Amino acid sequence: MQLNRPDLARVLESSLAARPVADVGWLAAPPPRARVLRERVDLGAGASLTATADALFGWAVHRGAGLTIAPTGPVDVGVTVVQAVHVGPLWFTAPCRVVDVVREPDEAGFTYATLPHHPETGVESFRVRRTEEGLVFEIHAVARHDFWGSRIVPAAAHHVQDRVTRGYLTAARDLSRAARPGTR
């Protein structure tokens, strides 16, 4: 937490050697006191799985959610990303490491785990999937508060997490629409 815009390159450099503090297994078996979040949005008729996945793998969904990010590269296993979110007068950085990537004909996405100095300890999965109803974008997150402020005022931490999650969903929907011929 800081008052000035963080130096993401410095935070990224200091995060490169860090090990994730949560396990992808948390998605299937959340630990005690963890908050589980599952959200999805219908991307609508004509949305392209390939184009939406390309936007996700290029971090466009995260940027579209209003985050400032510094990744070591496009989404791939082992890539480190530092995200910054501005909350009132404060900036929070959130370093993560990509621990799983899925690239299948009917599903694409990734999961990252938090690194030390993230406000939360947990994992978050982002998926674009083709279902019988059409294309959907899904988020599944499991996290516990790590930052002292989040533990004292969990409702505020949940509010920020919910705001960012809504941003991801909106960005994915908007990017899937931009990928369709004849739409904006």
mmCIF file of C-alpha atoms in Angstrom:
data_model
loop_
_atom_site.group_PDB
_atom_site.id
_atom_site.type_symbol
_atom_site.label_atom_id
_atom_site.label_comp_id
_atom_site.label_asym_id
_atom_site.label_seq_id
_atom_site.Cartn_x
_atom_site.Cartn_y
_atom_site.Cartn_z
ATOM 1 C CA MET A 1 0.000 0.000 0.000
ATOM 2 C CA GLN A 2 1.327 3.413 -0.915
ATOM 3 C CA LEU A 3 0.193 6.916 -1.811
ATOM 4 C CA ASN A 4 2.188 7.263 -5.046
ATOM 5 C CA ARG A 5 1.807 5.252 -8.214
ATOM 6 C CA PRO A 6 3.976 2.152 -7.642
ATOM 7 C CA ASP A 7 7.084 1.352 -9.657
ATOM 8 C CA LEU A 8 5.759 -1.875 -11.155
ATOM 9 C CA ALA A 9 9.085 -2.761 -12.775
ATOM 10 C CA ARG A 10 10.731 -2.725 -9.340
ATOM 11 C CA VAL A 11 7.932 -4.780 -7.771
ATOM 12 C CA LEU A 12 8.080 -7.208 -10.692
ATOM 13 C CA GLU A 13 11.839 -7.601 -10.341
ATOM 14 C CA SER A 14 11.523 -8.309 -6.618
ATOM 15 C CA SER A 15 8.764 -10.886 -7.299
ATOM 16 C CA LEU A 16 10.573 -12.972 -9.908
ATOM 17 C CA ALA A 17 12.259 -15.330 -7.446
ATOM 18 C CA ALA A 18 9.232 -15.606 -5.144
ATOM 19 C CA ARG A 19 7.221 -18.787 -4.879
ATOM 20 C CA PRO A 20 3.413 -18.801 -4.953
ATOM 21 C CA VAL A 21 1.892 -18.814 -1.484
ATOM 22 C CA ALA A 22 -1.261 -20.692 -2.525
ATOM 23 C CA ASP A 23 -1.884 -23.862 -4.475
ATOM 24 C CA VAL A 24 -4.127 -24.384 -7.507
ATOM 25 C CA GLY A 25 -5.727 -27.147 -5.420
ATOM 26 C CA TRP A 26 -7.475 -24.411 -3.440
ATOM 27 C CA LEU A 27 -9.992 -24.126 -6.298
ATOM 28 C CA ALA A 28 -11.218 -27.675 -5.653
ATOM 29 C CA ALA A 29 -10.734 -27.681 -1.874
ATOM 30 C CA PRO A 30 -10.754 -24.171 -0.376
ATOM 31 C CA PRO A 31 -8.926 -23.801 2.936
ATOM 32 C CA PRO A 32 -10.745 -22.667 6.088
ATOM 33 C CA ARG A 33 -11.784 -18.998 6.195
ATOM 34 C CA ALA A 34 -11.247 -18.567 2.451
ATOM 35 C CA ARG A 35 -13.655 -16.537 0.367
ATOM 36 C CA VAL A 36 -14.849 -18.388 -2.720
ATOM 37 C CA LEU A 37 -15.954 -16.307 -5.670
ATOM 38 C CA ARG A 38 -17.541 -17.699 -8.853
ATOM 39 C CA GLU A 39 -18.807 -15.347 -11.515
ATOM 40 C CA ARG A 40 -19.617 -15.687 -15.196
ATOM 41 C CA VAL A 41 -20.920 -13.632 -18.050
ATOM 42 C CA ASP A 42 -22.548 -14.746 -21.279
ATOM 43 C CA LEU A 43 -20.505 -13.353 -24.156
ATOM 44 C CA GLY A 44 -23.426 -13.543 -26.572
ATOM 45 C CA ALA A 45 -24.047 -14.953 -30.009
ATOM 46 C CA GLY A 46 -21.194 -14.605 -32.453
ATOM 47 C CA ALA A 47 -18.471 -14.131 -29.850
ATOM 48 C CA SER A 48 -15.177 -15.725 -30.849
ATOM 49 C CA LEU A 49 -13.462 -18.057 -28.405
ATOM 50 C CA THR A 50 -10.149 -17.531 -30.203
ATOM 51 C CA ALA A 51 -10.340 -13.730 -30.195
ATOM 52 C CA THR A 52 -11.520 -13.578 -26.580
ATOM 53 C CA ALA A 53 -8.789 -16.019 -25.499
ATOM 54 C CA ASP A 54 -6.193 -13.952 -27.359
ATOM 55 C CA ALA A 55 -7.349 -10.874 -25.439
ATOM 56 C CA LEU A 56 -7.181 -12.818 -22.163
ATOM 57 C CA PHE A 57 -3.713 -14.246 -22.889
ATOM 58 C CA GLY A 58 -2.455 -10.777 -23.871
ATOM 59 C CA TRP A 59 -3.673 -9.302 -20.549
ATOM 60 C CA ALA A 60 -6.286 -7.094 -22.292
ATOM 61 C CA VAL A 61 -9.015 -8.306 -19.919
ATOM 62 C CA HIS A 62 -6.946 -7.196 -16.918
ATOM 63 C CA ARG A 63 -6.133 -3.828 -18.460
ATOM 64 C CA GLY A 64 -9.784 -3.448 -19.444
ATOM 65 C CA ALA A 65 -10.759 -4.004 -15.814
ATOM 66 C CA GLY A 66 -8.838 -0.858 -14.929
ATOM 67 C CA LEU A 67 -5.712 -2.489 -13.558
ATOM 68 C CA THR A 68 -2.238 -1.230 -14.314
ATOM 69 C CA ILE A 69 -0.133 -4.290 -15.036
ATOM 70 C CA ALA A 70 3.459 -5.322 -15.654
ATOM 71 C CA PRO A 71 3.812 -8.926 -16.873
ATOM 72 C CA THR A 72 7.004 -10.726 -17.853
ATOM 73 C CA GLY A 73 5.209 -11.761 -21.061
ATOM 74 C CA PRO A 74 1.945 -13.033 -22.486
ATOM 75 C CA VAL A 75 0.102 -15.573 -20.342
ATOM 76 C CA ASP A 76 2.030 -18.832 -20.029
ATOM 77 C CA VAL A 77 2.962 -21.111 -17.147
ATOM 78 C CA GLY A 78 5.653 -19.418 -15.065
ATOM 79 C CA VAL A 79 4.893 -15.854 -16.199
ATOM 80 C CA THR A 80 4.883 -13.340 -13.364
ATOM 81 C CA VAL A 81 2.551 -10.351 -13.414
ATOM 82 C CA VAL A 82 2.277 -7.434 -11.026
ATOM 83 C CA GLN A 83 -1.041 -5.623 -10.976
ATOM 84 C CA ALA A 84 -1.757 -2.296 -9.362
ATOM 85 C CA VAL A 85 -5.159 -1.075 -8.282
ATOM 86 C CA HIS A 86 -5.945 2.469 -7.174
ATOM 87 C CA VAL A 87 -8.361 2.652 -4.233
ATOM 88 C CA GLY A 88 -9.135 6.191 -3.132
ATOM 89 C CA PRO A 89 -5.778 7.836 -2.423
ATOM 90 C CA LEU A 90 -3.980 4.492 -2.085
ATOM 91 C CA TRP A 91 -2.268 2.137 -4.523
ATOM 92 C CA PHE A 92 -2.022 -1.601 -3.901
ATOM 93 C CA THR A 93 0.230 -3.957 -5.828
ATOM 94 C CA ALA A 94 -0.680 -7.570 -6.398
ATOM 95 C CA PRO A 95 2.067 -9.891 -7.700
ATOM 96 C CA CYS A 96 0.974 -13.261 -9.131
ATOM 97 C CA ARG A 97 2.429 -16.206 -11.050
ATOM 98 C CA VAL A 98 0.629 -18.119 -13.795
ATOM 99 C CA VAL A 99 0.473 -21.758 -12.648
ATOM 100 C CA ASP A 100 -1.873 -23.334 -15.195
ATOM 101 C CA VAL A 101 -2.884 -22.660 -18.801
ATOM 102 C CA VAL A 102 -5.667 -24.336 -20.790
ATOM 103 C CA ARG A 103 -5.828 -24.131 -24.575
ATOM 104 C CA GLU A 104 -8.500 -26.506 -25.881
ATOM 105 C CA PRO A 105 -10.949 -26.246 -28.805
ATOM 106 C CA ASP A 106 -13.863 -25.368 -26.473
ATOM 107 C CA GLU A 107 -12.015 -23.782 -23.528
ATOM 108 C CA ALA A 108 -9.113 -21.434 -22.985
ATOM 109 C CA GLY A 109 -7.808 -19.699 -19.913
ATOM 110 C CA PHE A 110 -5.373 -19.658 -17.066
ATOM 111 C CA THR A 111 -4.964 -19.712 -13.317
ATOM 112 C CA TYR A 112 -2.572 -17.634 -11.289
ATOM 113 C CA ALA A 113 -1.502 -17.857 -7.670
ATOM 114 C CA THR A 114 -0.594 -14.951 -5.456
ATOM 115 C CA LEU A 115 2.997 -14.198 -4.542
ATOM 116 C CA PRO A 116 4.297 -12.640 -1.309
ATOM 117 C CA HIS A 117 3.184 -9.015 -0.776
ATOM 118 C CA HIS A 118 -0.167 -9.546 -2.536
ATOM 119 C CA PRO A 119 -3.042 -8.228 -0.362
ATOM 120 C CA GLU A 120 -4.617 -11.695 -0.524
ATOM 121 C CA THR A 121 -3.326 -15.261 -0.455
ATOM 122 C CA GLY A 122 -5.092 -17.322 -3.065
ATOM 123 C CA VAL A 123 -5.639 -18.440 -6.628
ATOM 124 C CA GLU A 124 -7.813 -17.114 -9.431
ATOM 125 C CA SER A 125 -8.897 -18.821 -12.622
ATOM 126 C CA PHE A 126 -10.085 -17.113 -15.813
ATOM 127 C CA ARG A 127 -11.794 -19.220 -18.509
ATOM 128 C CA VAL A 128 -13.509 -18.652 -21.830
ATOM 129 C CA ARG A 129 -15.703 -21.683 -22.498
ATOM 130 C CA ARG A 130 -18.078 -22.813 -25.200
ATOM 131 C CA THR A 131 -21.252 -24.233 -23.667
ATOM 132 C CA GLU A 132 -24.551 -25.414 -25.149
ATOM 133 C CA GLU A 133 -25.889 -21.907 -24.465
ATOM 134 C CA GLY A 134 -22.949 -20.157 -26.170
ATOM 135 C CA LEU A 135 -19.654 -18.649 -25.157
ATOM 136 C CA VAL A 136 -19.125 -17.673 -21.500
ATOM 137 C CA PHE A 137 -16.329 -16.050 -19.513
ATOM 138 C CA GLU A 138 -15.887 -17.472 -16.005
ATOM 139 C CA ILE A 139 -13.896 -16.447 -12.967
ATOM 140 C CA HIS A 140 -13.272 -18.721 -9.990
ATOM 141 C CA ALA A 141 -11.259 -17.313 -7.107
ATOM 142 C CA VAL A 142 -10.379 -18.608 -3.662
ATOM 143 C CA ALA A 143 -8.554 -16.265 -1.308
ATOM 144 C CA ARG A 144 -7.845 -15.329 2.286
ATOM 145 C CA HIS A 145 -6.888 -11.886 3.513
ATOM 146 C CA ASP A 146 -3.148 -11.382 3.834
ATOM 147 C CA PHE A 147 -2.905 -7.590 4.204
ATOM 148 C CA TRP A 148 -3.569 -6.343 7.740
ATOM 149 C CA GLY A 149 -6.109 -3.798 6.471
ATOM 150 C CA SER A 150 -8.072 -6.547 4.721
ATOM 151 C CA ARG A 151 -8.227 -8.536 7.935
ATOM 152 C CA ILE A 152 -9.420 -5.536 9.961
ATOM 153 C CA VAL A 153 -12.008 -4.383 7.397
ATOM 154 C CA PRO A 154 -12.845 -7.432 5.262
ATOM 155 C CA ALA A 155 -15.902 -5.732 3.751
ATOM 156 C CA ALA A 156 -13.632 -3.127 2.141
ATOM 157 C CA ALA A 157 -11.366 -5.843 0.729
ATOM 158 C CA HIS A 158 -14.408 -7.699 -0.636
ATOM 159 C CA HIS A 159 -15.659 -4.481 -2.216
ATOM 160 C CA VAL A 160 -12.361 -3.979 -4.062
ATOM 161 C CA GLN A 161 -12.240 -7.631 -5.151
ATOM 162 C CA ASP A 162 -15.848 -7.436 -6.362
ATOM 163 C CA ARG A 163 -15.149 -4.202 -8.267
ATOM 164 C CA VAL A 164 -12.154 -5.737 -10.026
ATOM 165 C CA THR A 165 -14.121 -8.923 -10.777
ATOM 166 C CA ARG A 166 -16.950 -6.900 -12.340
ATOM 167 C CA GLY A 167 -14.277 -5.112 -14.367
ATOM 168 C CA TYR A 168 -12.923 -8.426 -15.679
ATOM 169 C CA LEU A 169 -16.407 -9.578 -16.665
ATOM 170 C CA THR A 170 -17.236 -6.307 -18.414
ATOM 171 C CA ALA A 171 -13.891 -6.202 -20.205
ATOM 172 C CA ALA A 172 -14.246 -9.792 -21.419
ATOM 173 C CA ARG A 173 -17.756 -9.085 -22.703
ATOM 174 C CA ASP A 174 -16.661 -5.859 -24.409
ATOM 175 C CA LEU A 175 -13.560 -7.465 -25.935
ATOM 176 C CA SER A 176 -15.617 -10.384 -27.243
ATOM 177 C CA ARG A 177 -17.984 -7.897 -28.905
ATOM 178 C CA ALA A 178 -15.089 -5.944 -30.410
ATOM 179 C CA ALA A 179 -13.838 -9.199 -31.923
ATOM 180 C CA ARG A 180 -17.081 -9.723 -33.885
ATOM 181 C CA PRO A 181 -17.281 -8.419 -37.439
ATOM 182 C CA GLY A 182 -19.656 -5.494 -37.750
ATOM 183 C CA THR A 183 -19.718 -4.614 -34.044
ATOM 184 C CA ARG A 184 -17.990 -1.988 -32.001
#
